[in-house]
Amino acid sequence: MTYWIFDKNFEGHQYECSGDCSDMLCYLSCCNSIMVESGCFMIYEQPHFKGQQFLVRKGEYPDFKSWLGKNDCVCSCCEIPMGSSHEVKLFERMEYGGQMMALVDDCPNVMDMFQTNHIFSCKVISGSWLFFEQSNYKGRMYLIRPGEYTRFTEWGGLSAHVGSIKRITDY
């Protein structure tokens, strides 16, 4: 999995990367365009995987509008690991408390499926997932990779509200 980061419109300075990069500002004053040769990555508006997140796949992204961003600079990026199966356990309270709900497929409306849209913690057993603030895969998105998240702030969530959940299956 490889991607290149550039100054604006693939011009000026460039940097090749093949994995996570917590602070692109170490290599470029501002990452304004991205070319993904292979793989799937989540880009972040702030260093150290903070701020709004955007999914980029194989292709060219000449500016922030092409990845639906509102900020003209990307500051960090992480690789999304490939997986053939997907399973996540969702909890209605922090630190895995309350009712547990298991999911192995996409969920366009969390409220309809689980009678709640507040996910306070989760355990990703396999695969990578996207949590969206709104139903039907709209609003802010959050990358959830395999591992344990004792509270929503650990995946970067501003609140426990999750409207929809999608597996990342196409690389």
mmCIF file of C-alpha atoms in Angstrom:
data_model
loop_
_atom_site.group_PDB
_atom_site.id
_atom_site.type_symbol
_atom_site.label_atom_id
_atom_site.label_comp_id
_atom_site.label_asym_id
_atom_site.label_seq_id
_atom_site.Cartn_x
_atom_site.Cartn_y
_atom_site.Cartn_z
ATOM 1 C CA MET A 1 0.000 0.000 0.000
ATOM 2 C CA THR A 2 1.538 3.237 -1.152
ATOM 3 C CA TYR A 3 0.549 6.859 -1.401
ATOM 4 C CA TRP A 4 2.259 10.112 -2.313
ATOM 5 C CA ILE A 5 1.599 13.474 -0.710
ATOM 6 C CA PHE A 6 2.279 16.735 -2.542
ATOM 7 C CA ASP A 7 1.971 20.454 -2.376
ATOM 8 C CA LYS A 8 -1.027 21.804 -4.304
ATOM 9 C CA ASN A 9 -2.128 20.019 -7.524
ATOM 10 C CA PHE A 10 0.703 17.415 -7.458
ATOM 11 C CA GLU A 11 3.359 20.118 -7.785
ATOM 12 C CA GLY A 12 6.285 21.189 -5.647
ATOM 13 C CA HIS A 13 7.584 19.030 -2.846
ATOM 14 C CA GLN A 14 6.482 15.422 -2.567
ATOM 15 C CA TYR A 15 6.805 12.577 -0.098
ATOM 16 C CA GLU A 16 6.220 8.845 -0.601
ATOM 17 C CA CYS A 17 4.677 6.897 2.245
ATOM 18 C CA SER A 18 3.590 3.281 2.656
ATOM 19 C CA GLY A 19 2.025 3.280 6.110
ATOM 20 C CA ASP A 20 0.826 5.470 8.935
ATOM 21 C CA CYS A 21 2.143 9.029 9.139
ATOM 22 C CA SER A 22 1.210 10.875 12.325
ATOM 23 C CA ASP A 23 2.569 14.263 11.238
ATOM 24 C CA MET A 24 2.945 15.058 7.534
ATOM 25 C CA LEU A 25 4.070 18.567 8.426
ATOM 26 C CA CYS A 26 7.491 17.042 9.166
ATOM 27 C CA TYR A 27 7.833 16.401 5.418
ATOM 28 C CA LEU A 28 5.772 19.151 3.776
ATOM 29 C CA SER A 29 4.585 22.545 4.965
ATOM 30 C CA CYS A 30 1.086 21.518 3.902
ATOM 31 C CA CYS A 31 -0.265 18.434 2.139
ATOM 32 C CA ASN A 32 -2.659 19.722 -0.502
ATOM 33 C CA SER A 33 -2.907 16.769 -2.900
ATOM 34 C CA ILE A 34 -2.670 12.992 -2.648
ATOM 35 C CA MET A 35 -2.072 10.163 -5.108
ATOM 36 C CA VAL A 36 -2.944 6.694 -3.800
ATOM 37 C CA GLU A 37 -1.218 3.977 -5.849
ATOM 38 C CA SER A 38 -2.658 1.093 -3.858
ATOM 39 C CA GLY A 39 -4.559 0.452 -0.679
ATOM 40 C CA CYS A 40 -7.013 2.455 1.351
ATOM 41 C CA PHE A 41 -6.187 5.242 3.817
ATOM 42 C CA MET A 42 -7.883 7.581 6.260
ATOM 43 C CA ILE A 43 -6.604 11.147 6.150
ATOM 44 C CA TYR A 44 -6.981 13.622 9.023
ATOM 45 C CA GLU A 45 -7.117 17.413 9.159
ATOM 46 C CA GLN A 46 -4.854 17.554 12.222
ATOM 47 C CA PRO A 47 -1.596 15.838 13.235
ATOM 48 C CA HIS A 48 -1.622 12.637 15.301
ATOM 49 C CA PHE A 49 -4.832 11.286 13.720
ATOM 50 C CA LYS A 50 -7.084 14.039 15.078
ATOM 51 C CA GLY A 51 -9.778 16.188 13.527
ATOM 52 C CA GLN A 52 -12.134 15.415 10.697
ATOM 53 C CA GLN A 53 -11.433 12.183 8.796
ATOM 54 C CA PHE A 54 -11.732 11.377 5.092
ATOM 55 C CA LEU A 55 -11.421 8.029 3.305
ATOM 56 C CA VAL A 56 -9.165 7.868 0.217
ATOM 57 C CA ARG A 57 -8.752 4.872 -2.082
ATOM 58 C CA LYS A 58 -6.675 4.218 -5.194
ATOM 59 C CA GLY A 59 -6.792 7.340 -7.315
ATOM 60 C CA GLU A 60 -5.773 10.977 -7.541
ATOM 61 C CA TYR A 61 -6.968 13.754 -5.246
ATOM 62 C CA PRO A 62 -5.680 17.097 -6.618
ATOM 63 C CA ASP A 63 -7.134 19.202 -3.789
ATOM 64 C CA PHE A 64 -9.208 19.064 -0.613
ATOM 65 C CA LYS A 65 -12.497 19.322 -2.535
ATOM 66 C CA SER A 66 -11.782 15.978 -4.237
ATOM 67 C CA TRP A 67 -11.842 14.193 -0.850
ATOM 68 C CA LEU A 68 -14.803 16.350 0.322
ATOM 69 C CA GLY A 69 -12.678 18.268 2.805
ATOM 70 C CA LYS A 70 -13.276 21.764 4.110
ATOM 71 C CA ASN A 71 -9.659 22.459 5.018
ATOM 72 C CA ASP A 72 -6.966 22.786 2.341
ATOM 73 C CA CYS A 73 -4.381 20.853 4.337
ATOM 74 C CA VAL A 74 -4.095 17.239 5.535
ATOM 75 C CA CYS A 75 -1.783 16.653 8.487
ATOM 76 C CA SER A 76 -1.836 12.887 9.182
ATOM 77 C CA CYS A 77 -2.791 9.632 7.493
ATOM 78 C CA CYS A 78 -3.224 5.996 8.507
ATOM 79 C CA GLU A 79 -3.381 2.810 6.513
ATOM 80 C CA ILE A 80 -6.573 0.774 6.683
ATOM 81 C CA PRO A 81 -5.686 -2.901 7.062
ATOM 82 C CA MET A 82 -7.363 -5.349 4.711
ATOM 83 C CA GLY A 83 -9.553 -8.049 6.160
ATOM 84 C CA SER A 84 -11.791 -10.710 4.699
ATOM 85 C CA SER A 85 -14.242 -10.938 7.599
ATOM 86 C CA HIS A 86 -15.868 -8.261 9.724
ATOM 87 C CA GLU A 87 -17.214 -8.353 13.265
ATOM 88 C CA VAL A 88 -17.744 -5.602 15.821
ATOM 89 C CA LYS A 89 -19.345 -5.691 19.264
ATOM 90 C CA LEU A 90 -21.138 -2.477 20.223
ATOM 91 C CA PHE A 91 -21.955 -1.414 23.779
ATOM 92 C CA GLU A 92 -24.467 1.108 25.069
ATOM 93 C CA ARG A 93 -22.221 2.203 27.962
ATOM 94 C CA MET A 94 -18.553 3.100 28.413
ATOM 95 C CA GLU A 95 -16.064 0.344 29.207
ATOM 96 C CA TYR A 96 -18.236 -2.347 27.591
ATOM 97 C CA GLY A 97 -21.191 -1.846 29.911
ATOM 98 C CA GLY A 98 -24.878 -2.262 29.215
ATOM 99 C CA GLN A 99 -26.388 -4.218 26.372
ATOM 100 C CA MET A 100 -23.986 -5.701 23.795
ATOM 101 C CA MET A 101 -24.969 -5.710 20.117
ATOM 102 C CA ALA A 102 -22.988 -7.675 17.520
ATOM 103 C CA LEU A 103 -22.661 -6.627 13.907
ATOM 104 C CA VAL A 104 -21.122 -8.468 10.930
ATOM 105 C CA ASP A 105 -22.677 -6.464 8.083
ATOM 106 C CA ASP A 106 -23.381 -2.845 7.143
ATOM 107 C CA CYS A 107 -26.017 -1.005 9.168
ATOM 108 C CA PRO A 108 -27.589 2.015 7.391
ATOM 109 C CA ASN A 109 -29.664 2.984 10.441
ATOM 110 C CA VAL A 110 -28.388 2.121 13.927
ATOM 111 C CA MET A 111 -31.591 3.332 15.633
ATOM 112 C CA ASP A 112 -33.805 1.059 13.519
ATOM 113 C CA MET A 113 -31.623 -1.976 14.153
ATOM 114 C CA PHE A 114 -30.732 -1.558 17.834
ATOM 115 C CA GLN A 115 -33.364 0.890 19.207
ATOM 116 C CA THR A 116 -30.549 3.238 20.227
ATOM 117 C CA ASN A 117 -28.067 5.376 18.358
ATOM 118 C CA HIS A 118 -25.639 5.844 21.230
ATOM 119 C CA ILE A 119 -22.567 3.635 21.068
ATOM 120 C CA PHE A 120 -20.298 4.414 24.012
ATOM 121 C CA SER A 121 -17.718 1.644 23.509
ATOM 122 C CA CYS A 122 -16.907 -1.172 21.100
ATOM 123 C CA LYS A 123 -14.619 -4.105 20.407
ATOM 124 C CA VAL A 124 -13.606 -4.659 16.794
ATOM 125 C CA ILE A 125 -12.969 -8.368 16.432
ATOM 126 C CA SER A 126 -12.111 -8.272 12.722
ATOM 127 C CA GLY A 127 -12.135 -5.949 9.742
ATOM 128 C CA SER A 128 -12.129 -2.166 9.575
ATOM 129 C CA TRP A 129 -15.311 -0.136 9.962
ATOM 130 C CA LEU A 130 -16.620 3.396 9.503
ATOM 131 C CA PHE A 131 -18.966 4.936 12.069
ATOM 132 C CA PHE A 132 -21.056 7.820 10.687
ATOM 133 C CA GLU A 133 -22.822 10.487 12.738
ATOM 134 C CA GLN A 134 -25.977 10.261 10.616
ATOM 135 C CA SER A 135 -28.001 7.428 9.127
ATOM 136 C CA ASN A 136 -27.396 6.277 5.539
ATOM 137 C CA TYR A 137 -23.623 6.837 5.813
ATOM 138 C CA LYS A 138 -23.732 10.630 6.066
ATOM 139 C CA GLY A 139 -22.036 13.193 8.276
ATOM 140 C CA ARG A 140 -18.682 12.918 9.994
ATOM 141 C CA MET A 141 -17.039 9.521 9.732
ATOM 142 C CA TYR A 142 -14.725 7.731 12.117
ATOM 143 C CA LEU A 143 -12.342 4.899 11.287
ATOM 144 C CA ILE A 144 -12.643 1.938 13.654
ATOM 145 C CA ARG A 145 -9.789 -0.555 13.250
ATOM 146 C CA PRO A 146 -9.394 -3.915 15.037
ATOM 147 C CA GLY A 147 -8.998 -3.332 18.750
ATOM 148 C CA GLU A 148 -10.860 -2.190 21.834
ATOM 149 C CA TYR A 149 -12.351 1.264 22.401
ATOM 150 C CA THR A 150 -13.512 1.845 25.984
ATOM 151 C CA ARG A 151 -15.188 5.169 25.105
ATOM 152 C CA PHE A 152 -16.201 7.053 21.956
ATOM 153 C CA THR A 153 -13.421 9.639 22.341
ATOM 154 C CA GLU A 154 -10.866 6.885 21.638
ATOM 155 C CA TRP A 155 -12.081 6.648 18.030
ATOM 156 C CA GLY A 156 -12.188 10.457 17.770
ATOM 157 C CA GLY A 157 -15.930 10.786 18.294
ATOM 158 C CA LEU A 158 -17.295 14.099 19.509
ATOM 159 C CA SER A 159 -20.255 12.270 21.067
ATOM 160 C CA ALA A 160 -21.550 8.703 21.404
ATOM 161 C CA HIS A 161 -24.107 9.312 18.640
ATOM 162 C CA VAL A 162 -23.660 6.847 15.755
ATOM 163 C CA GLY A 163 -26.239 6.951 12.953
ATOM 164 C CA SER A 164 -24.857 4.257 10.636
ATOM 165 C CA ILE A 165 -21.999 1.766 10.407
ATOM 166 C CA LYS A 166 -20.258 0.454 7.278
ATOM 167 C CA ARG A 167 -17.614 -2.199 6.689
ATOM 168 C CA ILE A 168 -14.604 -1.163 4.629
ATOM 169 C CA THR A 169 -14.511 -3.882 2.001
ATOM 170 C CA ASP A 170 -13.275 -2.353 -1.258
ATOM 171 C CA TYR A 171 -9.647 -1.433 -1.549
#
